[in-house]
Amino acid sequence: MRRTACYFPIVPNREGEITAVGHLSPRARARSRIIYEVDRPTDADAADLGNHIIEAVRKISRAWGSGFSLLVDLPTYGPEHRTTNGSHIVEYAFMCLRQLGALAVPVAGPISARGPEMLEIIRDVALRDKRGAALRVPFAEFNNTDVLQRELSAAMRILALNPAEVDLLFDLEAVHHIPASQRSAAYLTAVIHEALAVTRMSGEFRNVVLCGSSVPESVGKEYDSAPYRGRRIEFDVWRSLLTDTNIPVSFSDGGITALRGDDPRGHGRALARVRLSTPDEHVLHRAERKKYVDLCKRVVSSADFNRTIVAWGATKLRECAREYTQASSPTIWVARDTNLHFETTLVEIEQRLRLAGRITDYQFPEEETSAWLQHSILENVEV
């Protein structure tokens, strides 16, 4: 079985990240399948939940379009969360996505994480839409092969789908939350190897995806003068898998963490920030909010900035550094960073697949050439 996507970037339901998706290049769209996360707002009644879902699916449908499938995950909703007419919120979300023409694939979690009723709801959606489903397994579940085997068997039994209809997501989640003794790339690679051995007993899954993020929750003011540098541990693990296993494993990671002061709870005024992703590191630049233009100048002149990448985010950073465009708002800063990260990571993934002789594991679809995508092409032309 040849896969059609090598990158599954995680996109939360936030304005900046959705804007980044809307500016992805045709190449990135054809080779990626986003994982769209829609969290539940706190203290919302049934009417509020319904309106929240409508707005969330409208935004991602406009940004992603209907040319390629996307995975949609509502991880914080339980069986009790329903609309005013009694429909479960997941069913309602996929009804809305269906009406908008989105090729949405529902994401389930193991019974231990989300319960059997949620799996049954996902099963019903998958059977109706006939696009299969995804099963997202957190590190705590696949770190133990006995637990993984039990949870995988139970979930697949409820979903009533063949493995060839299921995307299996091994999610390291926030890597810095993993105990320090288990956080090395070598340890995590060994865990994934054992998990892959368990999956062989179930059959060949449509996609096997390694997810995770090493981006810190906060970056202190000591990095105003020099950027924070953090190892992309999840990417190190994925690269090891290219040569260590015969099972094709695609890659997935998250976007960025908003920098608000030095408060890890996310309080306070948003800082000026720019994130770059190199093949080995996350490089996070920060400064006072009023110094965003100066920060862009520093970033685009640094050795970490990829001057060959064709991406809307890179173009906007260069324009801001040259003062051709306004500094804009923190939401747009997030959009630029996220877009650049997604495009840069995809390029690196493809290069690694070619070097390892694994690019033939994939058969990418043709790129879209619809007129609504042309704005991103024109904005990447340098004059």
Coordinates of C-alpha atoms in Angstrom, one line a residue, residues 174 194 226 332:
A174 CA 4.3 17.5 24.5
E194 CA 7.9 -2.1 19.9
A226 CA 19.9 35.4 21.8
I332 CA -0.6 37.3 12.0

